[in-house]
mmCIF file of C-alpha atoms in Angstrom:
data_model
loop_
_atom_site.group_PDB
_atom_site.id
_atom_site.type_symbol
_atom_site.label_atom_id
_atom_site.label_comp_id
_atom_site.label_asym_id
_atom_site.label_seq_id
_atom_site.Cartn_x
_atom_site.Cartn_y
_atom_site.Cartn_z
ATOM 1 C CA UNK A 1249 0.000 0.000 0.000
ATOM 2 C CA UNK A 1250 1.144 3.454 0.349
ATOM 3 C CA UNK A 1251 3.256 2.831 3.266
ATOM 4 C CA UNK A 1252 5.558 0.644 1.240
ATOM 5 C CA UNK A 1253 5.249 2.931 -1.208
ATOM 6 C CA UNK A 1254 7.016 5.650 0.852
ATOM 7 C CA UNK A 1255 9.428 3.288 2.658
ATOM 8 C CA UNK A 1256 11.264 2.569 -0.823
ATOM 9 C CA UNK A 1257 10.901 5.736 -1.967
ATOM 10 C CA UNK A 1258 12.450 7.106 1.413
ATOM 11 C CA UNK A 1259 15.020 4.590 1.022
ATOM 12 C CA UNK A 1260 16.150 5.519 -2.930
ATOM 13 C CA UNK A 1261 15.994 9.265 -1.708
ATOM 14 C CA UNK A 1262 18.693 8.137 1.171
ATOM 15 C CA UNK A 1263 20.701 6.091 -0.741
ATOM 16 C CA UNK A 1264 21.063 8.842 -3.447
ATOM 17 C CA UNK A 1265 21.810 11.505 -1.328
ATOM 18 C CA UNK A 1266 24.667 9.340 0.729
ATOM 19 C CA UNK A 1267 25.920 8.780 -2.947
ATOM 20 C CA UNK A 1268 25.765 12.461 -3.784
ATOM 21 C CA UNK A 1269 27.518 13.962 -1.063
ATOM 22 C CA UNK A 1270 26.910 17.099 -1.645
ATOM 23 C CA UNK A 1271 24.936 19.611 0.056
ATOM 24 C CA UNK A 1272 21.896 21.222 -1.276
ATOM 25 C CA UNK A 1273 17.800 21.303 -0.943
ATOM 26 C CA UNK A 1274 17.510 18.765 -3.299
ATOM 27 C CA UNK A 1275 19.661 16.027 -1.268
ATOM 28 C CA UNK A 1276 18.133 16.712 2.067
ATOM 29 C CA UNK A 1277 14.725 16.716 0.846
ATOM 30 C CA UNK A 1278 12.639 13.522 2.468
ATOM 31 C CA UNK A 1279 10.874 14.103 -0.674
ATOM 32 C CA UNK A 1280 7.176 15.951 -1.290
ATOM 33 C CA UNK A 1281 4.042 14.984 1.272
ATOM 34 C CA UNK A 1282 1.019 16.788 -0.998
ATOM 35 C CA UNK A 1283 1.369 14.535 -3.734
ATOM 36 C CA UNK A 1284 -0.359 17.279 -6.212
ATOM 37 C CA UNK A 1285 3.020 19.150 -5.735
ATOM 38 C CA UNK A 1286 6.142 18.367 -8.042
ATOM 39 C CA UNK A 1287 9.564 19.798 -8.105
ATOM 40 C CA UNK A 1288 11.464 19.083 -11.529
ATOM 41 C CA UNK A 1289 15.150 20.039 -11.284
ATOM 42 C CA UNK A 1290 17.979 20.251 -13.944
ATOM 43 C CA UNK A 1291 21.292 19.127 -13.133
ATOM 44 C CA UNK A 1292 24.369 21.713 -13.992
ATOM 45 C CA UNK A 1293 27.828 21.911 -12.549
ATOM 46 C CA UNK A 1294 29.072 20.035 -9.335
ATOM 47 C CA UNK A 1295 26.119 17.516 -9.854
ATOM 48 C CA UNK A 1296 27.672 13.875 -9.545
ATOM 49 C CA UNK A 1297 27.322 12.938 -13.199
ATOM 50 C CA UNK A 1298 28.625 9.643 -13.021
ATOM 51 C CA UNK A 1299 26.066 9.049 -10.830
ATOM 52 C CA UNK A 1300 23.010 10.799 -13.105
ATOM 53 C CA UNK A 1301 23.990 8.478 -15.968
ATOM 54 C CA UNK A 1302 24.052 5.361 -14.166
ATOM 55 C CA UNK A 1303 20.334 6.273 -13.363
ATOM 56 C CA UNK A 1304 19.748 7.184 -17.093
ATOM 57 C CA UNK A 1305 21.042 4.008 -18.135
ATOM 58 C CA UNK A 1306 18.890 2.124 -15.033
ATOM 59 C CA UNK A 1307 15.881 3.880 -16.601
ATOM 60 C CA UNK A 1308 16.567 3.045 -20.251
ATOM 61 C CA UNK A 1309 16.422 4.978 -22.990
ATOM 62 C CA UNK A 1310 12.539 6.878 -23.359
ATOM 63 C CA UNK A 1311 10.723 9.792 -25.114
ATOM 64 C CA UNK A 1312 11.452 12.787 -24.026
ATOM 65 C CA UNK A 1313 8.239 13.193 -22.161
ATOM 66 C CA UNK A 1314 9.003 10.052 -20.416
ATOM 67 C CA UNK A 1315 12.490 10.435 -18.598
ATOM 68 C CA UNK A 1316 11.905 12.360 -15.718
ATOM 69 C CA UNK A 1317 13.585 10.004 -12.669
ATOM 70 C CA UNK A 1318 11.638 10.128 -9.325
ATOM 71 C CA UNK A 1319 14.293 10.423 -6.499
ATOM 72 C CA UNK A 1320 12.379 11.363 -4.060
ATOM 73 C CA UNK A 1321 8.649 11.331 -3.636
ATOM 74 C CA UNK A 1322 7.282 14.249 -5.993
ATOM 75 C CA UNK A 1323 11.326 15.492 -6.422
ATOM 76 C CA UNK A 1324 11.873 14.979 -10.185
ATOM 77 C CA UNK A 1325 15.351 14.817 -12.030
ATOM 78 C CA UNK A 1326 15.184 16.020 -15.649
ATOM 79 C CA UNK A 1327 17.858 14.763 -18.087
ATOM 80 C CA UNK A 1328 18.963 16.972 -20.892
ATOM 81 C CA UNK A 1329 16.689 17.003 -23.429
ATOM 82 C CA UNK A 1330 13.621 16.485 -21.079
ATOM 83 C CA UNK A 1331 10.365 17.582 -22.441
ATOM 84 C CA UNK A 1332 7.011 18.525 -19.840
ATOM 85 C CA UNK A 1333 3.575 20.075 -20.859
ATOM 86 C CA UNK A 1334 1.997 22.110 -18.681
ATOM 87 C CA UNK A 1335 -1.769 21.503 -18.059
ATOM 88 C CA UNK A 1336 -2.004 24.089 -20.129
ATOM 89 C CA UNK A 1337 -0.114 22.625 -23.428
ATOM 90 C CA UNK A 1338 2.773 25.034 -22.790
ATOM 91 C CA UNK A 1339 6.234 23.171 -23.613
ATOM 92 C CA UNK A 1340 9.118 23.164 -21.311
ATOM 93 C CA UNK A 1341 12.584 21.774 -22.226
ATOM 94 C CA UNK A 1342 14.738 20.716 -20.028
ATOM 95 C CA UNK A 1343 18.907 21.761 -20.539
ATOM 96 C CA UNK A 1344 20.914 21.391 -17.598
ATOM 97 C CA UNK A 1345 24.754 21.682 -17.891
ATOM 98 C CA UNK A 1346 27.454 24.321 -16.913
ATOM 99 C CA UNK A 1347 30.719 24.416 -16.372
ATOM 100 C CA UNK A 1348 32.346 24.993 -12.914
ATOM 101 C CA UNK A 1349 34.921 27.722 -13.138
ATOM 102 C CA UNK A 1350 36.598 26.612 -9.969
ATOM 103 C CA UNK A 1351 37.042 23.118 -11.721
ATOM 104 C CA UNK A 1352 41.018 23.413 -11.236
ATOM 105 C CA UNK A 1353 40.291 23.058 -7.141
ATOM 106 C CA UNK A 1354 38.192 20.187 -7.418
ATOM 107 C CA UNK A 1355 38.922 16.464 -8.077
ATOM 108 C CA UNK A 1356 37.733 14.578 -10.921
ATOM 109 C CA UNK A 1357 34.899 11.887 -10.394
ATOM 110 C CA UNK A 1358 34.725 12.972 -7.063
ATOM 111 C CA UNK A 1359 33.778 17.049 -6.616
ATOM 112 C CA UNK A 1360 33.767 17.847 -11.036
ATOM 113 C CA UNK A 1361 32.690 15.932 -13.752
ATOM 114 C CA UNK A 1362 33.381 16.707 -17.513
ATOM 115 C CA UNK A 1363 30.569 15.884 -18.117
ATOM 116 C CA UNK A 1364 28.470 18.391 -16.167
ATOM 117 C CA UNK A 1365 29.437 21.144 -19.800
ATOM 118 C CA UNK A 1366 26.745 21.025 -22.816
ATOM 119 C CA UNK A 1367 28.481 19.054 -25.532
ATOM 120 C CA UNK A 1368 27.735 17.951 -29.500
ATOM 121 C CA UNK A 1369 26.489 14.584 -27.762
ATOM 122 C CA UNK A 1370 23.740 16.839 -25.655
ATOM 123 C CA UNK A 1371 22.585 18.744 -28.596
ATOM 124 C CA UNK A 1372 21.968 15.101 -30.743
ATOM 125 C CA UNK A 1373 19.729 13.954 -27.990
ATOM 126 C CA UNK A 1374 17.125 16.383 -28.086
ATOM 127 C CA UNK A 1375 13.507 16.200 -29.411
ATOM 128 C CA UNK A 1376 13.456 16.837 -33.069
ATOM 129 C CA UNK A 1377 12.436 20.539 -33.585
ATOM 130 C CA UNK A 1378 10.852 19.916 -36.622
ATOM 131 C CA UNK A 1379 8.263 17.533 -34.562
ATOM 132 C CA UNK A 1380 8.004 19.952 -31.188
ATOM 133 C CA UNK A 1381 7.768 23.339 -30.105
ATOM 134 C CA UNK A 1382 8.850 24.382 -26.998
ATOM 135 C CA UNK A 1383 7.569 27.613 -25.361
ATOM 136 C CA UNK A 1384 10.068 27.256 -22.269
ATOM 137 C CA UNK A 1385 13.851 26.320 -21.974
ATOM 138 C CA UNK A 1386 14.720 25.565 -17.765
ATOM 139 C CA UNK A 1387 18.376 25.680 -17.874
ATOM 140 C CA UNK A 1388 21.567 26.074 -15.359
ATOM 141 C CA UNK A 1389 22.939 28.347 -17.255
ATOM 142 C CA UNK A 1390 21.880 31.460 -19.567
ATOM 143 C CA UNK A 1391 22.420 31.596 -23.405
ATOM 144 C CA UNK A 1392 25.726 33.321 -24.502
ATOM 145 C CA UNK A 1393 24.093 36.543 -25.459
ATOM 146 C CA UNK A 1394 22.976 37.219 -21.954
ATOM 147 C CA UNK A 1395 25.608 39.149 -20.363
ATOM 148 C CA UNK A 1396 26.981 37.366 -16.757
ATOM 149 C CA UNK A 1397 28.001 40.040 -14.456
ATOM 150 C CA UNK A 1398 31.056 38.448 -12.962
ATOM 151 C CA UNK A 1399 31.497 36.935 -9.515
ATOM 152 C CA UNK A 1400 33.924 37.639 -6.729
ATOM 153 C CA UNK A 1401 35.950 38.667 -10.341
ATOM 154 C CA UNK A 1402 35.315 35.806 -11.711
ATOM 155 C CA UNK A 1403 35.367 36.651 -15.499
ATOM 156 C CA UNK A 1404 35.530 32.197 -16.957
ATOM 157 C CA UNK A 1405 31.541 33.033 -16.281
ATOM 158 C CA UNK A 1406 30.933 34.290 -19.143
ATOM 159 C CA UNK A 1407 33.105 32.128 -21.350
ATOM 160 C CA UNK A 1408 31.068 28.903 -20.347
ATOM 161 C CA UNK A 1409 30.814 26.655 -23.141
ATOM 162 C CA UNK A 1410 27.742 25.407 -22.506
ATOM 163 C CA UNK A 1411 26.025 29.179 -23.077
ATOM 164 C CA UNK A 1412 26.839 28.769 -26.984
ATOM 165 C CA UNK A 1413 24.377 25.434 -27.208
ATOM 166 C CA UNK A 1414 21.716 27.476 -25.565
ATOM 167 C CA UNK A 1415 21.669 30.219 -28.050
#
């Protein structure tokens, strides 16, 4: 019954965020109690993409209406390339990625992942324009013509490969 039902799901949430080790809303979230209430999340930078794939690859490959991943109760993950309509047939894509400009103090597959930056390989996976149309783009990062102002100096913000891909 629904009791199970939350145990595992309490469990997956758990045994994701121990995996994750990161800090964050989305990791110490017991997940969503008023079941009519969803939170859909993009990954970006500093996201443990090893660990994202390995859940894309658990899931199999779908339509892009279908691969949201559930990792928590009403906490949804949204793969690149993820497509939702709104109750009102408004299109959203999904297009996480970014690249961490502090990259050079972190340690590979452990606190940065190459592949957290938009690539070619991102760009071939998403719905065929010619068959959608998308009214909404949720993203981590901004398109290339929107100016950054920089942080704490931090000029690498605007040179983000990823922002090119969203333009």
């Amino acid at each position: 019954g629904c009791g199970a039902h939350k145990e595992k799901s309490t469990f997956r949430s758990r045994s994701l965020r121990s995996m994750w080790r990161q800090s964050g809303m989305k990791n110490a979230m017991p997940g969503i109690l008023d079941e009519r209430i969803k939170i859909y999340w993009c990954d970006g930078n500093h996201e443990n993409h090893d660990m994202l794939g390995a859940l894309e690859k658990e899931h199999g490959p779908r339509t892009p209406h279908e691969r949201f991943i559930e990792i928590a109760p009403g906490v949804l993950y949204a793969p690149f390339g993820t497509v939702l309509q709104l109750f009102d047939g408004t299109t959203v894509l999904f297009a996480g990625g970014a690249e961490s400009t502090d990259k050079e103090f972190r340690v590979p597959g452990d606190t940065w992942w190459p592949q957290e930056t938009i690539d070619e390989r991102d760009m071939a996976a998403l719905p065929d324009p010619e068959s959608l149309t998308v009214d909404w783009i949720v993203s981590h990062t901004c398109p290339g013509y929107f100016p950054v102002n920089t942080i704490h100096g931090n000029p690498a913000k605007n040179s983000d490969p990823s922002k090119a891909f969203l333009d």
